[in-house]
Tab-separated table of C-alpha atoms and ligand atoms in Angstrom:
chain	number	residue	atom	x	y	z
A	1	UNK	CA	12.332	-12.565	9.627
A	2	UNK	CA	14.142	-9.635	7.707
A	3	UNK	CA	17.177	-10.429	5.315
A	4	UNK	CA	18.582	-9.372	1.934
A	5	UNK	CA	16.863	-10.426	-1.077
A	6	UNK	CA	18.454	-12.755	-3.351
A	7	UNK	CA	18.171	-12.655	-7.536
A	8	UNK	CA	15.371	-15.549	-6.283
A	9	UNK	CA	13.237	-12.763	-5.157
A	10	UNK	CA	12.994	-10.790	-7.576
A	11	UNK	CA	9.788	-12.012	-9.830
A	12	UNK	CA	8.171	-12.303	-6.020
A	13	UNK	CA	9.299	-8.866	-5.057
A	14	UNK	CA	8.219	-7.026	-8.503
A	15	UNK	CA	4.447	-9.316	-7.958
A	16	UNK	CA	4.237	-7.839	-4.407
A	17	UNK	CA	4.993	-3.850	-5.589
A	18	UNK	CA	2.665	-4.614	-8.877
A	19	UNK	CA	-0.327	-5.757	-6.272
A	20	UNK	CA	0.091	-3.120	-3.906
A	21	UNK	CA	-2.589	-1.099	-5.196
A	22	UNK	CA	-0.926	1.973	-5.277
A	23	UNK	CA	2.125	1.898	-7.584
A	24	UNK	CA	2.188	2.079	-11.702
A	25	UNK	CA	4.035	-0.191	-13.769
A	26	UNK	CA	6.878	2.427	-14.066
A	27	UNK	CA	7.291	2.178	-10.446
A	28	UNK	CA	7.602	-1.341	-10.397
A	29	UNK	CA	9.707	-1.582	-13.606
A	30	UNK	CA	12.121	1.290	-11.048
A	31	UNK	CA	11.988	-1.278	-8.598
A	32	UNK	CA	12.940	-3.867	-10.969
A	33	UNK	CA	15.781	-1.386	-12.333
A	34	UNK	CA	17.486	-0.928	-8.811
A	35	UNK	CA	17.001	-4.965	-7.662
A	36	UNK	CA	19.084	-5.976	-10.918
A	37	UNK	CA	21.969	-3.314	-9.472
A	38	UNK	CA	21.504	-4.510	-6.201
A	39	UNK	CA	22.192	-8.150	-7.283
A	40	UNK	CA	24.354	-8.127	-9.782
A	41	UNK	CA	26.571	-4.380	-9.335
A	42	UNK	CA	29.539	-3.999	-6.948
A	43	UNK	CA	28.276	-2.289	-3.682
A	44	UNK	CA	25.135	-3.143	-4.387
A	45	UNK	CA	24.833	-0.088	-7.350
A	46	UNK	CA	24.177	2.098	-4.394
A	47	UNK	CA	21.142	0.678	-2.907
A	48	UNK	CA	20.323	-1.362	-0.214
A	49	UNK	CA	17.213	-3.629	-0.058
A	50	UNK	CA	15.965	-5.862	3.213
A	51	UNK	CA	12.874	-8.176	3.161
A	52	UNK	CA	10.671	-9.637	5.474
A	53	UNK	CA	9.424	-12.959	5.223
A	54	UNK	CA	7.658	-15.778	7.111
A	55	UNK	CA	7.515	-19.582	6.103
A	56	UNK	CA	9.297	-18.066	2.988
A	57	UNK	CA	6.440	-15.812	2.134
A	58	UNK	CA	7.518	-12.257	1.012
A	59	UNK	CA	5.743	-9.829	3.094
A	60	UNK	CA	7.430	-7.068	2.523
A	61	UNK	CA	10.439	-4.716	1.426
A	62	UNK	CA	11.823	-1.347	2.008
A	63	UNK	CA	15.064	-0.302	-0.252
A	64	UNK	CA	17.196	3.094	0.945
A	65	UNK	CA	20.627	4.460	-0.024
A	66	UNK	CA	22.962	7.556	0.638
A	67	UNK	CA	21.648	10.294	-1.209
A	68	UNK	CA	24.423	11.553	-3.657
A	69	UNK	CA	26.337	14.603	-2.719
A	70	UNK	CA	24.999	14.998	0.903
A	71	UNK	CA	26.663	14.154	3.594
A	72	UNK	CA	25.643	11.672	6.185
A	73	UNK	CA	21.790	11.981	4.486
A	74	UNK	CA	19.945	9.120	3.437
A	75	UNK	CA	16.446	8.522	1.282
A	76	UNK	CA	14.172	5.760	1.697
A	77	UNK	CA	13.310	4.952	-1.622
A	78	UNK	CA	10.870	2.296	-1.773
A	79	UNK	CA	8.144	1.134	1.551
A	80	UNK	CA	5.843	-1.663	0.372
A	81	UNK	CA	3.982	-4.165	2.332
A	82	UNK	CA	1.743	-6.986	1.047
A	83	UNK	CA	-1.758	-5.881	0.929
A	84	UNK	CA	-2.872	-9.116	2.900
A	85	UNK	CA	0.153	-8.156	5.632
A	86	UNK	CA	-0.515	-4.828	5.987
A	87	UNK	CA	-1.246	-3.518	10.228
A	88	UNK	CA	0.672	-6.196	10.993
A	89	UNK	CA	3.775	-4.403	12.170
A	90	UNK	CA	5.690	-5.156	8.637
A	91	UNK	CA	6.502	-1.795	7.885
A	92	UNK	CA	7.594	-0.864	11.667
A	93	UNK	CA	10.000	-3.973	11.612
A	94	UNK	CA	11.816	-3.406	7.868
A	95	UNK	CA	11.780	0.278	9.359
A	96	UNK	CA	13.676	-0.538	12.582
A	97	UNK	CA	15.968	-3.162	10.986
A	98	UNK	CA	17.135	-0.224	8.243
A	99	UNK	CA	17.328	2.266	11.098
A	100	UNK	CA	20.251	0.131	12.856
A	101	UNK	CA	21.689	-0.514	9.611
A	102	UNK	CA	21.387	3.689	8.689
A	103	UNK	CA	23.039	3.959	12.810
A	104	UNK	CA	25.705	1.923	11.864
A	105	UNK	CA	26.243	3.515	8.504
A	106	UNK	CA	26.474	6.567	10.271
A	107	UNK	CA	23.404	8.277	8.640
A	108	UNK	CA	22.148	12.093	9.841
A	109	UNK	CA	19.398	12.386	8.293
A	110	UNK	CA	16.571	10.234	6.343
A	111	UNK	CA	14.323	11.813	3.546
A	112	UNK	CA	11.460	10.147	2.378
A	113	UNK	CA	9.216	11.638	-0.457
A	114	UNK	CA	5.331	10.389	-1.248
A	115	UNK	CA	2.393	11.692	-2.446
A	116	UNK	CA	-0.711	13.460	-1.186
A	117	UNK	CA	-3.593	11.425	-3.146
A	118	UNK	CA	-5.559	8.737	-1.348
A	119	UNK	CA	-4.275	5.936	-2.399
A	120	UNK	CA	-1.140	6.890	0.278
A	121	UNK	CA	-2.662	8.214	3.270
A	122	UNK	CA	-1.677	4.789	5.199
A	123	UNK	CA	1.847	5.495	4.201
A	124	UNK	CA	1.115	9.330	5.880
A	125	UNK	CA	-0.273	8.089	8.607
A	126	UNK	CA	3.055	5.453	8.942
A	127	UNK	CA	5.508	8.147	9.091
A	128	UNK	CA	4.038	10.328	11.233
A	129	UNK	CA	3.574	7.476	13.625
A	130	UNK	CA	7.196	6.569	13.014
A	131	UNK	CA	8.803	9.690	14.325
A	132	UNK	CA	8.857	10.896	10.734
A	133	UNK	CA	8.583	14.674	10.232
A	134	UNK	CA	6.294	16.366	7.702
A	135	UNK	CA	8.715	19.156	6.175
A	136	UNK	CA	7.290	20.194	2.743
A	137	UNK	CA	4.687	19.765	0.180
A	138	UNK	CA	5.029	20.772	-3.237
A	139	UNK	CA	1.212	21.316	-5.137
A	140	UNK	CA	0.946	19.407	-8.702
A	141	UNK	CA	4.335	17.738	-8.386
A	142	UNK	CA	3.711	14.619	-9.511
A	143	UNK	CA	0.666	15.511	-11.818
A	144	UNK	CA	-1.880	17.914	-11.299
A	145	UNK	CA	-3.551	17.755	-8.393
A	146	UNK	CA	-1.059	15.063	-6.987
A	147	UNK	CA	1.575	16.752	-4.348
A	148	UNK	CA	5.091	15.769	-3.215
A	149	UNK	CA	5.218	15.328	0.407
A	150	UNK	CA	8.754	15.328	2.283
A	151	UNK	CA	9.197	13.606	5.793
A	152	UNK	CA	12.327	13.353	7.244
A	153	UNK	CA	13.790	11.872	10.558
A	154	UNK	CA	17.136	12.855	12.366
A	155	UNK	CA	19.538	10.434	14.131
A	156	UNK	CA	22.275	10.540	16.132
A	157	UNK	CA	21.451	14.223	17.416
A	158	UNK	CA	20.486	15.714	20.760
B	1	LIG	C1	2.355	2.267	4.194
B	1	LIG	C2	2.599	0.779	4.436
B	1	LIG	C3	4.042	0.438	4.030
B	1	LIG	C4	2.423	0.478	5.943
B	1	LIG	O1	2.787	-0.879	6.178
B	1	LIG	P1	2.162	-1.730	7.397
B	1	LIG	O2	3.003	-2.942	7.576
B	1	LIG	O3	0.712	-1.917	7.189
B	1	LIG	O4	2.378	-0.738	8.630
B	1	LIG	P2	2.513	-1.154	10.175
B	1	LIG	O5	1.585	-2.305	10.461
B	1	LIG	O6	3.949	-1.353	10.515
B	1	LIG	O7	1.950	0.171	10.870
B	1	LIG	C5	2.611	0.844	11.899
B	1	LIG	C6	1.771	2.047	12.308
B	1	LIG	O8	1.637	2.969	11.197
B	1	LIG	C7	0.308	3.545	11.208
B	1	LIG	N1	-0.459	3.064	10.043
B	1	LIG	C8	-0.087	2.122	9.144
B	1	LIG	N2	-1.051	1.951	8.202
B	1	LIG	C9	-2.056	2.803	8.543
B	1	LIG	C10	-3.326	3.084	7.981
B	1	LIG	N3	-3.773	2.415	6.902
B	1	LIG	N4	-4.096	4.034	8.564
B	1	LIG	C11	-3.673	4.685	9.671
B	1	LIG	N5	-2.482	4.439	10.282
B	1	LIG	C12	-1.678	3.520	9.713
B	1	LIG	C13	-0.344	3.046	12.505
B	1	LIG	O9	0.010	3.935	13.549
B	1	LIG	C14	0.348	1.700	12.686
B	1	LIG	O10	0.321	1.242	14.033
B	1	LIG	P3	-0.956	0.408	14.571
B	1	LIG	O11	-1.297	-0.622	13.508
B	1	LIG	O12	-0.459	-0.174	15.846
B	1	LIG	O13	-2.043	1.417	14.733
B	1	LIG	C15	1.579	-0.108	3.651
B	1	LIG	O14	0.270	0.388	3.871
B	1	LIG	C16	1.834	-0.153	2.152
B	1	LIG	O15	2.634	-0.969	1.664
B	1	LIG	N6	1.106	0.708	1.382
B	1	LIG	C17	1.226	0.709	-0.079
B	1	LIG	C18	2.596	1.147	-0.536
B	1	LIG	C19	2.995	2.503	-0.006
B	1	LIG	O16	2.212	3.442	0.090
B	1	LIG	N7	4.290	2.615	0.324
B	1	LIG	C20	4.882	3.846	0.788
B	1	LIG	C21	5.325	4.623	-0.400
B	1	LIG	S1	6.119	6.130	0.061
């Protein structure tokens, strides 16, 4: 079942990111960063987070926003499923549920930036079998060796 995640989450939330094998512990103190706004600042500090859950087990969250000065263009900030979840249709679900929500929000356009190591060739291989678009790399972004890879996805367009 996918809802918003309460202050309750969070130490279940930041657990989940920490064990997903792929992120550092400046990602997940990020994550931590933006969850406090969402909780506690009026609209949300600008981000939106939804969960999905089953017998009250977190399996997974995906946080997005509008992307400041654009308009009608939104990022998807943070993917994560748990690693005992995962090809389970998690990510597809939190996906569709914040694809109505960007609809009714009337979003354009959704960016989505990763990396080109190992460690996220599932997420890769999720956009692209998401309708995601591959639209730039940039070499050595993140650290040597370690690219920035852009997707993005268009609604509402013919
Ligand atoms: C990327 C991630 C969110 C995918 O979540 P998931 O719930 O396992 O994905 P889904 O089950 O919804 O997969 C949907 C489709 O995406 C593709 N896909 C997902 N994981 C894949 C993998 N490991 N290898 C190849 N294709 C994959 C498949 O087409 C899959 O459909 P199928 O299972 O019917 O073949 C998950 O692997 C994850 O949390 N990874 C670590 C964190 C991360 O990289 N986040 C993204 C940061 S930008």
């Amino acid at each position: 079942m996918i809802d918003r995640p309460t202050e309750a989450d969070i130490p279940g939330i930041l657990s989940m990111v920490a064990h997903a094998g792929v992120f550092t512990s400046v990602d997940v103190e990020c994550v931590g960063e933006l969850l406090d706004d969402y909780v506690h600042k009026p609209g949300h500090g600008g981000y939106e987070f939804i969960v999905d859950r089953e017998d009250g087990r977190l399996l997974g969250l995906a946080c997005y926003g509008s992307t400041p000065l654009t308009e009608g263009t939104f990022d998807l900030y943070w993917l994560c499923v748990a690693a005992e979840a995962r090809r389970g249709g998690v990510a597809r679900r939190l996906v569709a549920e914040m694809e109505a929500d960007l609809r009714r929000l009337g979003a354009r356009l959704l960016v989505v930036e990763t990396s080109g190591s190992d460690g996220y060739r599932p997420a890769r291989a999720f956009y692209l079998a998401n309708g995601f678009q591959r639209q730039a790399t940039i070499p050595d972004y993140y650290a040597p060796g370690d690219d920035l890879v852009v997707y993005t996805k268009r609604y509402g367009e013919a």
